Every structure is written in structure tokens, then in C-alpha cells.
XYZ file of C-alpha atoms in Angstrom:
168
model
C 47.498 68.844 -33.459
C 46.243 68.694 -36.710
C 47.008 65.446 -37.206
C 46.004 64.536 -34.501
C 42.532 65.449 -34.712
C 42.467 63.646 -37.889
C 43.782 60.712 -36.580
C 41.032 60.917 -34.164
C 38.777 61.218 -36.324
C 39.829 58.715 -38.580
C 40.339 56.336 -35.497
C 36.505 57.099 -33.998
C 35.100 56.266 -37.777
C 37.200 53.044 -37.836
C 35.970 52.247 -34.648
C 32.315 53.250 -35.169
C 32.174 51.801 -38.716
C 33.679 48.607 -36.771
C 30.979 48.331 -34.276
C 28.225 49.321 -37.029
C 29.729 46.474 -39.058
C 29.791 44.248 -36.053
C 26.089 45.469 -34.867
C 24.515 44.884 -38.660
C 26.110 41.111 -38.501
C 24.930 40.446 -34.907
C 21.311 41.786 -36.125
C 21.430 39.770 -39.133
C 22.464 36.492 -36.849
C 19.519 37.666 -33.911
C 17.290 37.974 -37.229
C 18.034 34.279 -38.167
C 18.322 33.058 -34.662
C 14.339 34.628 -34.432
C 13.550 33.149 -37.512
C 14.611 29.689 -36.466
C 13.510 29.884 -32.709
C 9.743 30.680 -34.574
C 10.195 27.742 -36.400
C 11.103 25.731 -33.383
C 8.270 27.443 -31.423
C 5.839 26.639 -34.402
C 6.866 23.066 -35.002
C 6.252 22.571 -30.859
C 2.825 24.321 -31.227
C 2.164 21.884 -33.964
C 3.572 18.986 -31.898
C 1.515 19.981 -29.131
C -1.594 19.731 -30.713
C -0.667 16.202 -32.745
C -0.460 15.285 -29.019
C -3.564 16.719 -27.895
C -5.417 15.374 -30.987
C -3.289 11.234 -30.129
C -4.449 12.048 -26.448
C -8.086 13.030 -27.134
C -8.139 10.422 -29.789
C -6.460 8.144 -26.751
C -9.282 9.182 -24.058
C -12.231 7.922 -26.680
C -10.411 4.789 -27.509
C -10.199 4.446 -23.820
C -14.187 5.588 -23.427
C -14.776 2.501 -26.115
C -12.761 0.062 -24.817
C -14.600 0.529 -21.160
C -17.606 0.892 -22.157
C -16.950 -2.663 -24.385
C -15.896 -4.213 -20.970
C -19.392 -3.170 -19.525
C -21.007 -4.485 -22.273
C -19.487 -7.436 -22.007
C -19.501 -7.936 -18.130
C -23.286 -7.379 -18.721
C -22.952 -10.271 -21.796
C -21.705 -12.150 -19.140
C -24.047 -11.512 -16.931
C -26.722 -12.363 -19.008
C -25.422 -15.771 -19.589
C -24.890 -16.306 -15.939
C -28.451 -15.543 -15.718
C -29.207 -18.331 -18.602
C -27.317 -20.895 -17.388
C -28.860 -20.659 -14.091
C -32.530 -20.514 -15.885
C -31.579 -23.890 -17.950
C -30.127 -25.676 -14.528
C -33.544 -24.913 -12.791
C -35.404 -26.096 -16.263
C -33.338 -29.275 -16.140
C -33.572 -30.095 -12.479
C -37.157 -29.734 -12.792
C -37.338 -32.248 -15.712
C -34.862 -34.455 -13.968
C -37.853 -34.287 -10.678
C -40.270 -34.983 -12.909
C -38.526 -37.757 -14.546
C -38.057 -39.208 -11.474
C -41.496 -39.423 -10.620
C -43.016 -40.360 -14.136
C -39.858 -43.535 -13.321
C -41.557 -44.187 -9.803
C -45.398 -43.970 -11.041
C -43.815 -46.356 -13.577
C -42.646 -49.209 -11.018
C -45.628 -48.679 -8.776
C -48.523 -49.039 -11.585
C -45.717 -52.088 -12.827
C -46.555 -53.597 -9.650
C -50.324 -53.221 -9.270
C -50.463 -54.726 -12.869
C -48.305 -57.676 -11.992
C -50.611 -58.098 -8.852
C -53.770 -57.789 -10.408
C -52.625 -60.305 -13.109
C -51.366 -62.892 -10.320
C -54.468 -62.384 -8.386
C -56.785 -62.462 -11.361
C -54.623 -65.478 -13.222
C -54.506 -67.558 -9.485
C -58.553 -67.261 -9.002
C -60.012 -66.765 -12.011
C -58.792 -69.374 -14.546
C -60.813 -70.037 -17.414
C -62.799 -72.825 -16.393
C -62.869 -70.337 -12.804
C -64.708 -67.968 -14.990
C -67.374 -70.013 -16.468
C -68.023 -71.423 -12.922
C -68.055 -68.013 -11.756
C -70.491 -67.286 -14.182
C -71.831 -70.519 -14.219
C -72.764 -70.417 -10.330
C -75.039 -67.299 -10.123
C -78.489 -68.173 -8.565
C -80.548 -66.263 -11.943
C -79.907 -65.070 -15.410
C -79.333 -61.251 -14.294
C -76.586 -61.728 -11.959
C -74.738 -64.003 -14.203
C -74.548 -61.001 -16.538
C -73.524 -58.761 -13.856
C -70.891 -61.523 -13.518
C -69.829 -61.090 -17.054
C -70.229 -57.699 -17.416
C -67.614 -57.285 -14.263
C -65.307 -59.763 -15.860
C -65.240 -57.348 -18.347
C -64.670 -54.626 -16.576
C -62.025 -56.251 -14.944
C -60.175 -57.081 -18.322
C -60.904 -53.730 -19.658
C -59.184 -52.480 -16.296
C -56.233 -54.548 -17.079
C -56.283 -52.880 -20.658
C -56.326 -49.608 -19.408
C -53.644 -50.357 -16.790
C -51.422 -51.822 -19.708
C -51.679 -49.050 -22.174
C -51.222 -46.527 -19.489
C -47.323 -48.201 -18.543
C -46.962 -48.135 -22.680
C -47.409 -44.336 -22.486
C -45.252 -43.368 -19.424
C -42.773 -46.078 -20.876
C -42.878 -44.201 -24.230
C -42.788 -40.276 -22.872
C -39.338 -41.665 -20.620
């Protein structure tokens, strides 16, 4: 009975030394499993905030880029604006033009006709008689004087085509 207490004994301590043996590898392998599973739970951390730092560094490049499409809807804007400013400018020069161009023709004409009318009665010789023909002295210089006036008229007339002519 002896030996079989001993045996028991010996068996239990086999057993228990066993288990111990078997306990102090498993701890040492949950040990390194911790170990590693920190690792992996610090290289997520640190992955998580690379992506918070790309996605906050993602929301101000999107902030930029809209606020660059404002700026350049308002750009546009602005041009819009111009252009329609230089079309009125230009329309209103083009109006103008128009009626500097038809002042043109019509003081054209009156010259033409005052020439005609003037050449057809009032020839040389016509202007001597007309001169010629007064009944004293001081309405043959009125006579002049408003043959003067006439040409001086015609002058006038002449440069003021010149000057429209030129500003066209």
C-alpha cells in the first residue's frame, strides 16, 4: 500500500509538474500573444490618427478648393458684369456714330445746296451787279458785307464737315 501511495504520489507530481509545465508555456505564449495584440492595437491607434490627420488635412483641401470655386464663380461674375458694361459703352458709341454719320449727310446736303443756289444766282459778274445795282453807297456795302457773310457761312459750313469727317 506503500507503494502505492508512492506511486500516487509520484503520479500526482508528474501530473502537477505536467500541468505547471504546460501552464508556464501557455503564460509565456498569452504573454507574447499580449505583447503582439498591443502592438497591433498600437499600430491601429497610430493608423487611426494618420487617417484622421489625411481626413482633416482632406476636409481643408476640400474648404480651399470650394471656397476657390466661389472665388472664381464671383471672377466670373465680375467679368459678366464687364462685358455687359463694354457692350452698353459700345452700343452707345455705335448710336452716336450713327448720328455724327447722319449730321454728316444732312450738313453734306445743305452745303451742296447752298453752293448750287449761290453758284446758279450769284455768278461773279451776278455779284458785281448785285452790288453794282443798289440805289446808294450804304446799301451797296450792306450788299458786300452780306456777300461776305454768305462766303464766310460757306467756310464755316465746310470746316465743320472737315471736323465730323475727321472725329468718324
Amino acid at each position: 500500500m506503500r507503494n502505492k501511495k508512492v506511486i500516487f504520489i509520484i503520479v500526482t507530481i508528474c501530473i502537477t509538474g505536467y500541468s505547471w509545465a504546460k501552464t508556464s508555456t501557455s503564460r509565456k505564449t498569452l504573454e507574447q500573444k499580449k505583447v503582439k495584440l498591443q502592438k497591433e492595437i498600437k499600430l491601429t491607434q497610430d493608423l487611426l490618427k494618420k487617417t484622421q490627420y489625411t481626413k482633416e488635412a482632406s476636409l481643408s483641401d476640400l474648404a480651399t478648393i470650394e471656397k476657390q470655386i466661389s472665388l472664381r464663380q464671383s471672377l466670373i461674375q465680375n467679368t459678366e458684369s464687364e462685358v455687359k458694361n463694354y457692350s452698353s459703352l459700345i452700343q452707345n458709341k455705335l448710336d452716336t456714330l450713327q448720328t455724327l454719320e447722319m449730321t454728316l449727310r444732312q450738313l453734306k446736303e445743305d452745303y451742296k445746296r447752298s453752293i448750287y443756289i449761290n453758284y446758279k444766282y450769284f455768278r461773279l459778274t451776278d455779284k458785281l451787279l448785285f452790288i453794282i445795282s443798289a440805289h446808294n453807297f450804304g446799301e451797296s456795302v450792306r450788299r458786300l458785307n452780306y456777300l461776305r457773310k454768305v462766303g464766310e457761312q460757306r467756310k464755316m459750313q465746310f470746316k465743320e464737315i472737315q471736323h465730323i469727317k475727321a472725329s468718324l
